[in-house]
CSV table of N, CA, C and O in Angstrom, one decimal:
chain,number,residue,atom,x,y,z
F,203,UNK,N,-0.7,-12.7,2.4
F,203,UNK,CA,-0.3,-11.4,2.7
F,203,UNK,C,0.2,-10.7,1.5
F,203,UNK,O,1.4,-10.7,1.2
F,204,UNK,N,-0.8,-10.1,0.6
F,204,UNK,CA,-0.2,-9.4,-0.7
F,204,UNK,C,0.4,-8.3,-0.6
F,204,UNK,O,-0.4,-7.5,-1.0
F,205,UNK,N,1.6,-7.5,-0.3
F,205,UNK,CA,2.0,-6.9,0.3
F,205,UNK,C,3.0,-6.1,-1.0
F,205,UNK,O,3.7,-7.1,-1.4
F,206,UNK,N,3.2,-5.3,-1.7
F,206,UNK,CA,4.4,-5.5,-3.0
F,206,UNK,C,4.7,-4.0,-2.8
F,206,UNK,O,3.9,-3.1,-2.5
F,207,UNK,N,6.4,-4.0,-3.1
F,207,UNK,CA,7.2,-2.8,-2.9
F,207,UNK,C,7.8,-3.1,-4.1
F,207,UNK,O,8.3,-4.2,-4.5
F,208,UNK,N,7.6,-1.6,-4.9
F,208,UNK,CA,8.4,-0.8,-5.7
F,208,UNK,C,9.1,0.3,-5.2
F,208,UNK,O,8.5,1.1,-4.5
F,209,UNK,N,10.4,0.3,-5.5
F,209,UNK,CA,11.5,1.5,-5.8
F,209,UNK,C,12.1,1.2,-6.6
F,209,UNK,O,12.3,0.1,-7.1
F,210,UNK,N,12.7,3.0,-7.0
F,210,UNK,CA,13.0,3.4,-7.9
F,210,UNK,C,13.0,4.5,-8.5
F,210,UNK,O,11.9,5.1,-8.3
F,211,UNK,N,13.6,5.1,-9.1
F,211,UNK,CA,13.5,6.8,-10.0
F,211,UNK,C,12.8,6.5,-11.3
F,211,UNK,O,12.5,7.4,-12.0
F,212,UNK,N,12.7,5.2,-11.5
F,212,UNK,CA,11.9,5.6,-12.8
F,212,UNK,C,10.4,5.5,-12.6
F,212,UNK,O,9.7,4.4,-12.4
F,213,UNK,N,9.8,6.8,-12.7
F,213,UNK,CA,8.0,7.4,-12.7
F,213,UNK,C,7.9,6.3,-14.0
F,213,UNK,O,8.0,5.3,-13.3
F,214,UNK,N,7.9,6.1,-14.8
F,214,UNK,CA,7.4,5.7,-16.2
F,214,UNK,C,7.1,3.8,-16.0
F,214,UNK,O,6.1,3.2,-16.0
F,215,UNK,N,8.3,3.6,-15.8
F,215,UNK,CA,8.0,1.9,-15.5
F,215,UNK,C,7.3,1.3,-14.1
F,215,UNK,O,6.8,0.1,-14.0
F,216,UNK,N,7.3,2.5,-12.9
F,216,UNK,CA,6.0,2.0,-11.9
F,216,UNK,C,5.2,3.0,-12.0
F,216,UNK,O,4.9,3.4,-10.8
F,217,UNK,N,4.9,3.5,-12.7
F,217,UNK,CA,2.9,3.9,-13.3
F,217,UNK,C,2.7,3.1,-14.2
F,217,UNK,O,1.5,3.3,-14.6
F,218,UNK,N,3.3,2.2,-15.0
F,218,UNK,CA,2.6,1.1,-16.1
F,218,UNK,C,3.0,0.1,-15.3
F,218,UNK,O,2.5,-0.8,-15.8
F,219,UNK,N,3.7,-0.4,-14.2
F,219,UNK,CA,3.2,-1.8,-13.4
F,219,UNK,C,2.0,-1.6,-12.4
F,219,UNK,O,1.3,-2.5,-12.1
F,220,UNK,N,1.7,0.0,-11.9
F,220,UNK,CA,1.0,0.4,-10.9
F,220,UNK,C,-0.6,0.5,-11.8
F,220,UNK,O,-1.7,0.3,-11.3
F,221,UNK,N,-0.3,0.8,-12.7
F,221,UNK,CA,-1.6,1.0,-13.8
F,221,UNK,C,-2.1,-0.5,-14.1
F,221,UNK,O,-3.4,-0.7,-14.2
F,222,UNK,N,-1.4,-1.5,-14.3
F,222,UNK,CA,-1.3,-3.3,-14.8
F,222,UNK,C,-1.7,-4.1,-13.5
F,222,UNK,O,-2.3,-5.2,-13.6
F,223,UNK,N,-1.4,-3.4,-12.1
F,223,UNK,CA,-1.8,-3.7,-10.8
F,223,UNK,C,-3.4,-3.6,-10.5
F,223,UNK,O,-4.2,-4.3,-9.9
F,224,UNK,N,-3.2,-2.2,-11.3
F,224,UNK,CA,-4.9,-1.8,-10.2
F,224,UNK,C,-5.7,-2.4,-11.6
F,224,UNK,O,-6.9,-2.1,-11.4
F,225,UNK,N,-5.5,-3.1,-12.7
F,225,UNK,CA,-6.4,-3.3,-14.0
F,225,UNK,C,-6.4,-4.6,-13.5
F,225,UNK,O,-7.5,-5.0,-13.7
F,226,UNK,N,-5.6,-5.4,-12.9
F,226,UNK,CA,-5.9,-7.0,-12.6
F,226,UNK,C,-6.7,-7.1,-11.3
F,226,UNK,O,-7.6,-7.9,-11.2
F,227,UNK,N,-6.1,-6.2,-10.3
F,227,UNK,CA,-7.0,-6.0,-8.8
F,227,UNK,C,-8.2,-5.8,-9.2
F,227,UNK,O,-8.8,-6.7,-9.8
F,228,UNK,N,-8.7,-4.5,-9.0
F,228,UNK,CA,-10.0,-4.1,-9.3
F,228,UNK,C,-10.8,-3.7,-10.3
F,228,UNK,O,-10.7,-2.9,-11.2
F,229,UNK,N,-12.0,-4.8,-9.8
F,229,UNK,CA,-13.1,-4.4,-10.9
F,229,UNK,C,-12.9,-3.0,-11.5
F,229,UNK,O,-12.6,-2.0,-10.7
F,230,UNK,N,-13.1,-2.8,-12.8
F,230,UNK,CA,-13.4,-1.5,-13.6
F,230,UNK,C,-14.6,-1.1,-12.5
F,230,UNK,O,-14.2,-0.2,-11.8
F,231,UNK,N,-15.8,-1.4,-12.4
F,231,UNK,CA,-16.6,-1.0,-12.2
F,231,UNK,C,-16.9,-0.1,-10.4
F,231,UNK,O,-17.7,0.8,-10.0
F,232,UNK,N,-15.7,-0.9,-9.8
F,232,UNK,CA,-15.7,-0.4,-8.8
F,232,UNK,C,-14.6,0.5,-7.9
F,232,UNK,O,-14.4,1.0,-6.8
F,233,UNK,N,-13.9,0.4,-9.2
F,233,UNK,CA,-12.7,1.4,-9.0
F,233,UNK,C,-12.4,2.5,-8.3
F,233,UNK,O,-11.4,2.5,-7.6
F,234,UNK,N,-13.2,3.5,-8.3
F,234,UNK,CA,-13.6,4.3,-7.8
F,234,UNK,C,-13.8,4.1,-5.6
F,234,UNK,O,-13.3,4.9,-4.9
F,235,UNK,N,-14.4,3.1,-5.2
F,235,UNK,CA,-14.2,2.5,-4.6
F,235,UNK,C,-13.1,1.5,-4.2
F,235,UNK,O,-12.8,1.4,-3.0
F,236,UNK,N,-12.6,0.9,-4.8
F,236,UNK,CA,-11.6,0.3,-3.9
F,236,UNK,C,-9.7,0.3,-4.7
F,236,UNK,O,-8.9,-0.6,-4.9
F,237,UNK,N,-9.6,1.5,-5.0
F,237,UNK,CA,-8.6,2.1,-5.2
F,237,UNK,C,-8.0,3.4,-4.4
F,237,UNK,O,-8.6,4.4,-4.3
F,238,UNK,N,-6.9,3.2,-4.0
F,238,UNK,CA,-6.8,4.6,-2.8
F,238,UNK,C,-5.3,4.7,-3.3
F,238,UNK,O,-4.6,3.7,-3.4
F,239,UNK,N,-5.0,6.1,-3.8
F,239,UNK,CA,-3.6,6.4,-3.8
F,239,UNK,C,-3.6,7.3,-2.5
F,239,UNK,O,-4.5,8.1,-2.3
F,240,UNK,N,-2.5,7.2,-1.5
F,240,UNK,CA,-2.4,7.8,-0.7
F,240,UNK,C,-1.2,8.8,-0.7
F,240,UNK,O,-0.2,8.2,-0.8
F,241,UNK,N,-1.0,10.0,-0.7
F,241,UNK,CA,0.1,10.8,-0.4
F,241,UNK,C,1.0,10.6,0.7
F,241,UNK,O,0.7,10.3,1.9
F,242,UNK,N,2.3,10.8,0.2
F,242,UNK,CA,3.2,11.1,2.0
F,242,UNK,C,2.8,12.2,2.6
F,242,UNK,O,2.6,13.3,2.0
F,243,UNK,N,2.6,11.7,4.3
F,243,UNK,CA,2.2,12.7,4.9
F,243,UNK,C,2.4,11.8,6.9
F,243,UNK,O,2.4,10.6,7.1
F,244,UNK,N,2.5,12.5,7.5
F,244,UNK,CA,2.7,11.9,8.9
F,244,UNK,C,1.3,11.0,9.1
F,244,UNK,O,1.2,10.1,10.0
F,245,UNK,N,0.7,11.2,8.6
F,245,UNK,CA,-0.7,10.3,9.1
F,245,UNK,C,-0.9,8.8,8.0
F,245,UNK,O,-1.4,7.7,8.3
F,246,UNK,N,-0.4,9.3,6.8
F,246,UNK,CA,-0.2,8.2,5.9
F,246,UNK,C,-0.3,6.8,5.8
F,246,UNK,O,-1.0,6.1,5.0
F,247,UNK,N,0.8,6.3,7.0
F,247,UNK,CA,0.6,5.1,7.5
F,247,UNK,C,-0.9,4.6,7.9
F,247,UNK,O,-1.7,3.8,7.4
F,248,UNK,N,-1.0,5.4,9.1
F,248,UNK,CA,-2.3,4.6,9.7
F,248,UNK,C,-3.6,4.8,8.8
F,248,UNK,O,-4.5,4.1,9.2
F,249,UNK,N,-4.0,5.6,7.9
F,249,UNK,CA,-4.8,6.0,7.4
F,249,UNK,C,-4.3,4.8,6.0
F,249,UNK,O,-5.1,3.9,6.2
F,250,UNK,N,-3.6,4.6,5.2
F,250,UNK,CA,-2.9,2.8,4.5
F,250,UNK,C,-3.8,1.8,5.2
F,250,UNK,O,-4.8,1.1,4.8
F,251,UNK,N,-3.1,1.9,6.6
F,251,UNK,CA,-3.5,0.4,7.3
F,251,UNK,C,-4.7,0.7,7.4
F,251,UNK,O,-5.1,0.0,6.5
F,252,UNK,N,-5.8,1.4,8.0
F,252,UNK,CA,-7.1,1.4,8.2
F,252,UNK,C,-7.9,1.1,7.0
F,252,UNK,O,-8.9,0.3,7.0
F,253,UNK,N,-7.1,2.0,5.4
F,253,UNK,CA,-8.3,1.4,4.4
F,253,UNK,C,-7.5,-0.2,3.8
F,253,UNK,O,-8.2,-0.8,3.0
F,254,UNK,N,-6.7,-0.6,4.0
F,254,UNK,CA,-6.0,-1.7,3.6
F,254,UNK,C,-6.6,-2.8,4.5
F,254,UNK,O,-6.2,-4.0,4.3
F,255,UNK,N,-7.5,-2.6,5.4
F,255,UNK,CA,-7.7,-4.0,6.7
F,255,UNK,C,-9.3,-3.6,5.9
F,255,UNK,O,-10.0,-4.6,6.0
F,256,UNK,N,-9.9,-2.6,5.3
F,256,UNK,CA,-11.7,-2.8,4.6
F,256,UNK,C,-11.5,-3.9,3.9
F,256,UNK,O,-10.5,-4.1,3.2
F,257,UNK,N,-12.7,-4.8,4.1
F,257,UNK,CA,-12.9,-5.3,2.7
F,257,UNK,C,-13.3,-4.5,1.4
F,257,UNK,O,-13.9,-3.4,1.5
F,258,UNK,N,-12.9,-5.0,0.1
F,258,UNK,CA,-13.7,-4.8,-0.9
F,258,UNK,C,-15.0,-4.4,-0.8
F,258,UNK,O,-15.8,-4.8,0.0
F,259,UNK,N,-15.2,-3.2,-1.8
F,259,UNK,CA,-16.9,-3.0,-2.2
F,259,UNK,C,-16.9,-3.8,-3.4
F,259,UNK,O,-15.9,-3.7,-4.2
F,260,UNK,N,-18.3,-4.8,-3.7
F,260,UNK,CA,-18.7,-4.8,-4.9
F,260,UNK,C,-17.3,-6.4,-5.2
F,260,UNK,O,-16.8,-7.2,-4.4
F,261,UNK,N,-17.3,-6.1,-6.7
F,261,UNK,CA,-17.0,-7.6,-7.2
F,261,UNK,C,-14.9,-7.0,-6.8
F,261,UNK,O,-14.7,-6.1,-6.1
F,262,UNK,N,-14.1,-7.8,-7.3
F,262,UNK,CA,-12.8,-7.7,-7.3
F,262,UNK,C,-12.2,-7.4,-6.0
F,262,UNK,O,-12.9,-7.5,-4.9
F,263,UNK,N,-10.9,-6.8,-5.9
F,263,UNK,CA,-10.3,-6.2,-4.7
F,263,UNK,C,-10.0,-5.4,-4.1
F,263,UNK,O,-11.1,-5.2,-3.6
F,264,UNK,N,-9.3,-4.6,-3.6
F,264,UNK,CA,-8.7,-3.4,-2.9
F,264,UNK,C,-7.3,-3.0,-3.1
F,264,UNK,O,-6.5,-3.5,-2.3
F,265,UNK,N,-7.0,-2.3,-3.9
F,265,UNK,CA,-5.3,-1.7,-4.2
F,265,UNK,C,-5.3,-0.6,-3.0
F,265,UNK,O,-6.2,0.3,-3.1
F,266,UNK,N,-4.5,-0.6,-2.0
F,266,UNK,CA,-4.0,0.8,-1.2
F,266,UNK,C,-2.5,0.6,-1.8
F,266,UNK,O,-1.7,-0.4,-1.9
F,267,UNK,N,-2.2,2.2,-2.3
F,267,UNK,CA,-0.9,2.3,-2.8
F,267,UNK,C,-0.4,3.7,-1.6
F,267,UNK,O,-1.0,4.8,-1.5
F,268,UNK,N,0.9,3.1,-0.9
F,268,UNK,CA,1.4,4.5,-0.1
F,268,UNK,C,2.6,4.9,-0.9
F,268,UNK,O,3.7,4.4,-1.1
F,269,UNK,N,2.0,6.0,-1.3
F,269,UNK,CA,3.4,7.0,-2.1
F,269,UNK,C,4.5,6.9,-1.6
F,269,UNK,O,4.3,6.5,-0.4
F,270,UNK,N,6.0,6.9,-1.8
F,270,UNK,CA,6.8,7.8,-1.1
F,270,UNK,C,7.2,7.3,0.5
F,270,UNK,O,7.9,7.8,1.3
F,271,UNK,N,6.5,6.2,0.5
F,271,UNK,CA,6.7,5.7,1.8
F,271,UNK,C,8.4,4.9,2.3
F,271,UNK,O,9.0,4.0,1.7
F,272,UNK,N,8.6,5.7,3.3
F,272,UNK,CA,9.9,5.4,3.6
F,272,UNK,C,10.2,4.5,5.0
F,272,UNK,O,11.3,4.3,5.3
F,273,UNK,N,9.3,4.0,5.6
F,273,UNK,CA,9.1,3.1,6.6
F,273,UNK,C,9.4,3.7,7.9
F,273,UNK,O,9.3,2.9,8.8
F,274,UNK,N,9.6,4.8,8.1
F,274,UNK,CA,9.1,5.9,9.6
F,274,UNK,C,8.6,5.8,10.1
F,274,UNK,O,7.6,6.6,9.9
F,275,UNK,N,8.2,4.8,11.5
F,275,UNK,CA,7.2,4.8,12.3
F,275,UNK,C,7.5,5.3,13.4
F,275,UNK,O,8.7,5.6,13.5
F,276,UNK,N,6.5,5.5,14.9
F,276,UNK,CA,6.0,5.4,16.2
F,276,UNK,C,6.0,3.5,16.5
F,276,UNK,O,6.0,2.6,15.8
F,277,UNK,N,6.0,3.7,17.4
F,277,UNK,CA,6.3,2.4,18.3
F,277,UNK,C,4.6,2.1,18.0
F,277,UNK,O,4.1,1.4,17.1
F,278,UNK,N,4.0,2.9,18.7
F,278,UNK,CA,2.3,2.3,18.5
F,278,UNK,C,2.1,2.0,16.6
F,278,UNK,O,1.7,1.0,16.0
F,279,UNK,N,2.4,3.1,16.1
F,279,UNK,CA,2.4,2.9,14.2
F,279,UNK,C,2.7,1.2,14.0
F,279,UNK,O,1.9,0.5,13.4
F,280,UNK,N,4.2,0.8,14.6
F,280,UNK,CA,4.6,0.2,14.4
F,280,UNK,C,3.7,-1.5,14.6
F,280,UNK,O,3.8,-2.6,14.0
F,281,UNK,N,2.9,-1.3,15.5
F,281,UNK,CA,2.3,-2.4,16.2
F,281,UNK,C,0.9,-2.8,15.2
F,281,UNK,O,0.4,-3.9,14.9
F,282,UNK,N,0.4,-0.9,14.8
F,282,UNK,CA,-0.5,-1.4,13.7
F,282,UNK,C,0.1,-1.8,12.8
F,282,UNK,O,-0.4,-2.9,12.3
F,283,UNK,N,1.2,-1.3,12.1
F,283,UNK,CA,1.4,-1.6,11.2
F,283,UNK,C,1.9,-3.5,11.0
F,283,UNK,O,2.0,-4.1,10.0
F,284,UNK,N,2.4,-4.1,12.5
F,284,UNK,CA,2.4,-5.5,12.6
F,284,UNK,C,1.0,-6.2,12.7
F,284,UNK,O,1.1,-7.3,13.2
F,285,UNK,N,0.2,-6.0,12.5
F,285,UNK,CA,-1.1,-6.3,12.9
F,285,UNK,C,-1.8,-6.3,11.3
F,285,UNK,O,-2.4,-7.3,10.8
F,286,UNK,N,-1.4,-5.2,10.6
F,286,UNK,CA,-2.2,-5.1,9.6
F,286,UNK,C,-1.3,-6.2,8.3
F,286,UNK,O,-2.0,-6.9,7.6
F,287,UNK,N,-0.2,-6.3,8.2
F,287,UNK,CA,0.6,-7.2,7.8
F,287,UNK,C,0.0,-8.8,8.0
F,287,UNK,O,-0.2,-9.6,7.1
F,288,UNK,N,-0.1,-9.0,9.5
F,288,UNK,CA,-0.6,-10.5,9.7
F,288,UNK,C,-2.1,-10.7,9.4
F,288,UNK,O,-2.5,-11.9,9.3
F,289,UNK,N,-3.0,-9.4,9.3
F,289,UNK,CA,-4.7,-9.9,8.9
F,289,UNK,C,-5.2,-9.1,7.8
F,289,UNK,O,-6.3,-8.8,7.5
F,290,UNK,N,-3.7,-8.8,7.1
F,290,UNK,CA,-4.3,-8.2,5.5
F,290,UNK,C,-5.2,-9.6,5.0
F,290,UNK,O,-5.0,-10.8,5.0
F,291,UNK,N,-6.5,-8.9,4.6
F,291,UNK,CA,-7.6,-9.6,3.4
F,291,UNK,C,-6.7,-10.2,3.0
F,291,UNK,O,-5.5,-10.1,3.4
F,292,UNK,N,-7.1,-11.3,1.9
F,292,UNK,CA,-6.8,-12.2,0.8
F,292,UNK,C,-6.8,-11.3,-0.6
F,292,UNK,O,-6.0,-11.2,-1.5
F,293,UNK,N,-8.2,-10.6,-0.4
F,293,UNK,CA,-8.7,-9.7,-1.7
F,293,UNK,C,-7.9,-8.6,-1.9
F,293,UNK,O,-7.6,-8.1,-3.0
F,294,UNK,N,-7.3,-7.8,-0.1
F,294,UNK,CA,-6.5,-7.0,-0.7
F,294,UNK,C,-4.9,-6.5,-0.7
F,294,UNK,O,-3.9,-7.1,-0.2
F,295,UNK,N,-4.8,-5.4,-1.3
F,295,UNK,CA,-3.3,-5.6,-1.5
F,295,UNK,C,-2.6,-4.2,-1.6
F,295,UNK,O,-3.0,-3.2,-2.1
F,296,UNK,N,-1.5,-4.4,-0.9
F,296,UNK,CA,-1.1,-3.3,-0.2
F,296,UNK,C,0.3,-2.4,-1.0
F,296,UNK,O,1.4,-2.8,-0.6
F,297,UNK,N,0.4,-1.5,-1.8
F,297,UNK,CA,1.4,-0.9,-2.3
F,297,UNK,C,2.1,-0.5,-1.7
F,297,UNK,O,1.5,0.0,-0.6
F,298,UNK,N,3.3,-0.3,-1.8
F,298,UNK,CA,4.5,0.6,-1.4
F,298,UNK,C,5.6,1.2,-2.4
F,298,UNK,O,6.5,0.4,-2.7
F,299,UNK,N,5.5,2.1,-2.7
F,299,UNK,CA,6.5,2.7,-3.4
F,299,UNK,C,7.5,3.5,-2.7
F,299,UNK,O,7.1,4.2,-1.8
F,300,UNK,N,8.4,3.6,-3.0
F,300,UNK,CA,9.7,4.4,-2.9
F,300,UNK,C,11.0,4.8,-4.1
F,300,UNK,O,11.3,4.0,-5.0
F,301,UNK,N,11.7,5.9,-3.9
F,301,UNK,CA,12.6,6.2,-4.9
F,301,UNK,C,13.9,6.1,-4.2
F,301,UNK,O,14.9,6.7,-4.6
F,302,UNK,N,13.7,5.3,-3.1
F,302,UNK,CA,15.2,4.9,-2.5
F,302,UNK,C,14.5,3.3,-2.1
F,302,UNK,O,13.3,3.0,-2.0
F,303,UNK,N,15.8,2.6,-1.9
F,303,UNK,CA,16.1,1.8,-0.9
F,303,UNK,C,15.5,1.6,0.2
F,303,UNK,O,15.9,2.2,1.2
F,304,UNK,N,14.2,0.6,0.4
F,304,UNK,CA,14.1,0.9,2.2
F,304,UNK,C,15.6,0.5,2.9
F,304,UNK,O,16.5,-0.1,2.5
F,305,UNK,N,15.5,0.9,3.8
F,305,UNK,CA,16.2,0.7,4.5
F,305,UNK,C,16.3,-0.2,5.9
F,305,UNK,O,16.3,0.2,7.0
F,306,UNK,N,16.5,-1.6,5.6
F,306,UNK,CA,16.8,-2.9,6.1
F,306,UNK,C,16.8,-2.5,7.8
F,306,UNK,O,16.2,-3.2,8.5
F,307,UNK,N,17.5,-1.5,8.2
F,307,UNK,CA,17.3,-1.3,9.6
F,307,UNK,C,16.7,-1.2,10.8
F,307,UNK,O,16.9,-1.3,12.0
F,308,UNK,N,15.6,-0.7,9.4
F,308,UNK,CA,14.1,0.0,10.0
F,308,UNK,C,13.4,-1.7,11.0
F,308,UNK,O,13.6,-2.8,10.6
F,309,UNK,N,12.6,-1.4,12.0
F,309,UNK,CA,12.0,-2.1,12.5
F,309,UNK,C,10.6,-2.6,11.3
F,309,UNK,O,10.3,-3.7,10.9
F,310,UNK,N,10.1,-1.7,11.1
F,310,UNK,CA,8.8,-1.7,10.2
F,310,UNK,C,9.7,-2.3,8.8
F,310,UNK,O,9.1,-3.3,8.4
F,311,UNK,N,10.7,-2.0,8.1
F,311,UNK,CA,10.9,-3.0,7.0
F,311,UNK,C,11.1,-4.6,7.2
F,311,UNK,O,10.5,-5.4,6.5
F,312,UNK,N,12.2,-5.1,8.6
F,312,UNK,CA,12.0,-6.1,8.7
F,312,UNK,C,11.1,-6.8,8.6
F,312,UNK,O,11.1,-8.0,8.1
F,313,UNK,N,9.7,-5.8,9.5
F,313,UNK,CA,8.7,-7.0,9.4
F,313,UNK,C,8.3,-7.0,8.1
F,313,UNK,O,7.5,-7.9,8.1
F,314,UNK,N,8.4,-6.6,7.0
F,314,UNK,CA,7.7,-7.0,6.0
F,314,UNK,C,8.9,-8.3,5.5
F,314,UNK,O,8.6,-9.0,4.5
């Protein structure tokens, strides 16, 4: 389950781990393909989990990175989002960034 959470305020040291991420993940060649930065936005999550459960196109893996994600779910969100956790690929791998703390409370942080 390759799953990896950054926070933090510093922009500078996670865009050169997030840049060192997606250079060891995915093929150069198919980057374009199996790279997805996703914006915060209410749909975010499920639209993560949907391209995060694709396989790979082509040779290497799949980086989904969710911006700004602060672990806010729906009870249904919540079930995808337990679901996509336990049948994440092998090949791919699932970003989370934040500039706070998750917040341990959350039903959706536990499960990670």
């Amino acid at each position: 389950m390759p799953v990896i959470v950054l926070q933090g305020e510093d922009e500078f040291a996670i865009s050169l781990a997030i840049n060192q991420l997606r250079s060891s993940i995915c093929h150069p060649h198919w980057l374009n393909f199996n790279y997805t930065k996703i914006p915060p936005s209410p749909e975010a999550l499920m639209a993560g989990i949907t391209i995060a459960m694709t396989r790979p196109w082509g040779e290497g893996g799949r980086l989904v990175w969710l911006q700004d994600n602060r672990g806010e779910c729906s009870e249904s969100q919540l079930q995808s989002w337990s679901n996509c956790l336990k049948n994440l690929p092998a090949s791919n791998t699932l970003l989370l960034t934040s500039k706070t703390k998750p917040d341990g409370r959350l039903k959706s942080t536990k499960l990670l």
